[in-house]
């Protein structure tokens, strides 16, 4: 189950989980404002994701690492871009379907808010996993660099490209079914 964080108890669970994962990876904590989501597996908090609109004028911290506004498609469509942040999975759930569910959540967010592109500073291991496991367009747009105490890779995800082919991906269909979106799945595949 994935919920949008809406109260103090959920916010506390959300913050505790991403901070624990970031501590493990060596990242410094930062407060940002966006739509926060909490993934539960077996009734336990298992993962987090935060999505925020991209504001080229207010992205100074992000642009210190990599200036996404220099990418043509981002410059042209900046209102249809969102930033992925606090993407974290608790250690005990990393071998489960938690990543599939968080990836589903990412694309569901893009679709419901009509976002064409997602940008992020990803942990290099997560970048490799996403690139080789999911086989959709995730483009490394800058060099690996240090940020907030750990290494990151600036990436661009063409969410529009993926969403036009989403039902071709078995992991997406499985995540949709697991999250109870079978009716949506059935109506879109007929």
Coordinates of C-alpha atoms in Angstrom, one line a residue:
X1 CA 0.0 0.0 0.0
X2 CA 1.2 3.5 -0.9
X3 CA -0.2 6.5 0.9
X4 CA 0.3 10.2 0.5
X5 CA 1.7 11.6 3.8
X6 CA -1.0 13.8 5.3
X7 CA -0.6 13.8 9.1
X8 CA 2.1 14.0 11.8
X9 CA 2.3 10.3 12.4
X10 CA 2.8 9.5 8.7
X11 CA 5.3 12.4 8.5
X12 CA 7.2 11.0 11.4
X13 CA 7.3 7.5 9.8
X14 CA 8.3 9.0 6.5
X15 CA 11.1 11.1 8.0
X16 CA 12.5 8.3 10.2
X17 CA 12.7 5.9 7.2
X18 CA 14.4 8.2 4.7
X19 CA 16.8 9.6 7.3
X20 CA 17.8 6.1 8.4
X21 CA 18.5 5.1 4.7
X22 CA 20.4 8.4 4.0
X23 CA 22.5 7.9 7.2
X24 CA 23.4 4.4 5.9
X25 CA 24.4 5.8 2.5
X26 CA 26.3 8.8 4.0
X27 CA 24.0 11.6 2.9
X28 CA 23.4 14.7 5.0
X29 CA 19.7 15.4 5.8
X30 CA 17.9 18.1 4.1
X31 CA 14.3 19.4 4.4
X32 CA 12.5 19.9 1.1
X33 CA 8.8 20.5 0.3
X34 CA 7.0 18.2 -2.0
X35 CA 4.3 15.5 -2.2
X36 CA 5.6 12.8 0.2
X37 CA 4.6 9.1 -0.2
X38 CA 5.1 6.3 2.2
X39 CA 5.1 2.6 1.1
X40 CA 3.9 0.0 3.5
X41 CA 4.8 -3.7 3.0
X42 CA 3.1 -6.1 5.4
X43 CA 1.9 -3.2 7.5
X44 CA 5.4 -1.8 8.0
X45 CA 6.9 1.4 6.5
X46 CA 9.1 0.1 3.8
X47 CA 9.9 3.0 1.4
X48 CA 9.6 6.7 0.8
X49 CA 9.5 9.0 -2.2
X50 CA 9.0 12.8 -2.5
X51 CA 8.1 14.5 -5.7
X52 CA 8.2 18.3 -6.2
X53 CA 7.6 20.6 -9.2
X54 CA 10.8 21.7 -10.8
X55 CA 11.4 25.5 -10.5
X56 CA 14.4 26.6 -12.5
X57 CA 14.5 29.8 -10.6
X58 CA 14.4 28.2 -7.2
X59 CA 16.6 25.2 -7.8
X60 CA 19.9 26.8 -6.7
X61 CA 20.8 23.9 -4.4
X62 CA 20.1 21.3 -7.1
X63 CA 21.8 23.4 -9.8
X64 CA 25.0 23.6 -7.7
X65 CA 25.4 19.8 -8.4
X66 CA 24.1 19.9 -11.9
X67 CA 22.3 22.6 -13.9
X68 CA 19.3 20.7 -15.3
X69 CA 18.0 23.9 -16.9
X70 CA 20.7 23.6 -19.5
X71 CA 19.0 20.5 -21.0
X72 CA 16.9 21.5 -23.9
X73 CA 13.8 19.4 -23.1
X74 CA 13.9 20.6 -19.5
X75 CA 14.2 24.2 -20.6
X76 CA 11.3 23.9 -23.1
X77 CA 9.0 21.9 -20.7
X78 CA 10.0 23.1 -17.3
X79 CA 6.4 23.3 -16.1
X80 CA 6.0 19.6 -16.9
X81 CA 9.1 18.5 -14.9
X82 CA 9.3 17.2 -11.4
X83 CA 12.1 16.4 -9.0
X84 CA 12.4 13.0 -7.3
X85 CA 13.7 13.2 -3.8
X86 CA 13.9 11.1 -0.6
X87 CA 13.6 7.9 -2.7
X88 CA 14.5 5.3 -0.1
X89 CA 13.8 1.7 0.8
X90 CA 14.4 0.2 4.2
X91 CA 17.2 -2.4 4.2
X92 CA 14.9 -5.3 5.1
X93 CA 12.7 -4.6 2.1
X94 CA 15.3 -4.2 -0.6
X95 CA 14.9 -7.7 -1.9
X96 CA 11.1 -7.5 -2.1
X97 CA 8.9 -5.8 -4.6
X98 CA 9.2 -2.5 -2.8
X99 CA 11.3 -0.9 -5.6
X100 CA 8.7 -1.9 -8.2
X101 CA 6.0 -0.3 -6.1
X102 CA 7.9 2.9 -5.7
X103 CA 8.7 3.0 -9.4
X104 CA 5.0 2.5 -10.1
X105 CA 4.3 5.4 -7.7
X106 CA 6.7 7.6 -9.6
X107 CA 5.0 7.0 -12.9
X108 CA 1.5 7.3 -11.4
X109 CA 2.5 10.7 -10.1
X110 CA 3.8 11.7 -13.5
X111 CA 0.7 10.5 -15.2
X112 CA -1.8 12.1 -12.8
X113 CA 0.0 15.4 -12.8
X114 CA 0.8 15.3 -16.6
X115 CA 4.5 15.5 -16.1
X116 CA 6.7 14.7 -19.1
X117 CA 10.1 14.4 -17.3
X118 CA 11.5 13.6 -13.9
X119 CA 15.0 14.6 -12.7
X120 CA 17.0 13.4 -9.8
X121 CA 20.3 13.0 -8.1
X122 CA 20.6 9.2 -7.7
X123 CA 22.8 7.0 -5.7
X124 CA 25.1 5.3 -8.3
X125 CA 23.9 1.8 -7.3
X126 CA 20.3 2.8 -7.5
X127 CA 20.9 4.3 -10.9
X128 CA 22.5 1.1 -12.2
X129 CA 19.7 -1.0 -10.8
X130 CA 17.0 1.1 -12.4
X131 CA 18.8 1.3 -15.7
X132 CA 19.5 -2.4 -16.0
X133 CA 16.4 -3.9 -14.3
X134 CA 13.6 -1.7 -15.7
X135 CA 14.8 -1.1 -19.2
X136 CA 13.2 2.3 -19.7
X137 CA 14.8 5.6 -20.6
X138 CA 16.8 6.9 -17.6
X139 CA 19.6 9.1 -18.9
X140 CA 22.7 10.0 -17.1
X141 CA 23.0 13.7 -17.9
X142 CA 26.0 14.6 -15.8
X143 CA 29.1 13.3 -14.2
X144 CA 29.1 11.4 -10.9
X145 CA 29.8 13.9 -8.2
X146 CA 29.7 14.3 -4.4
X147 CA 26.6 15.8 -2.9
X148 CA 25.6 16.1 0.8
X149 CA 28.3 13.6 1.8
X150 CA 27.9 10.9 -0.8
X151 CA 28.2 10.2 -4.5
X152 CA 25.3 11.0 -6.9
X153 CA 24.5 10.8 -10.6
X154 CA 22.3 13.4 -12.2
X155 CA 19.6 11.7 -14.2
X156 CA 16.7 12.5 -16.5
X157 CA 13.7 10.1 -16.8
X158 CA 11.4 10.5 -19.8
X159 CA 8.2 9.7 -18.0
X160 CA 6.1 10.4 -21.1
X161 CA 8.0 7.8 -23.2
X162 CA 7.5 5.3 -20.4
X163 CA 3.8 6.0 -19.9
X164 CA 3.0 5.5 -23.6
X165 CA 4.4 2.0 -23.2
X166 CA 3.6 1.2 -19.5
X167 CA 1.5 -1.9 -20.1
X168 CA 4.4 -3.5 -22.0
X169 CA 6.4 -3.8 -18.7
X170 CA 5.6 -6.9 -16.7
X171 CA 6.9 -5.3 -13.4
X172 CA 4.4 -2.4 -14.0
X173 CA 1.4 -4.7 -14.5
X174 CA 2.4 -6.7 -11.4
X175 CA 2.8 -3.5 -9.3
X176 CA -0.6 -2.2 -10.5
X177 CA -2.2 -5.5 -9.5
X178 CA -0.5 -5.5 -6.1
X179 CA -1.7 -2.0 -5.4
X180 CA -5.3 -3.0 -6.4
X181 CA -5.4 -1.2 -9.7
X182 CA -6.5 -4.3 -11.6
X183 CA -9.6 -2.6 -13.0
X184 CA -7.4 0.2 -14.5
X185 CA -5.0 -2.5 -15.8
X186 CA -7.9 -4.4 -17.5
X187 CA -9.5 -1.3 -19.1
X188 CA -6.2 -0.2 -20.5
X189 CA -5.2 -3.5 -22.0
X190 CA -8.4 -4.3 -23.8

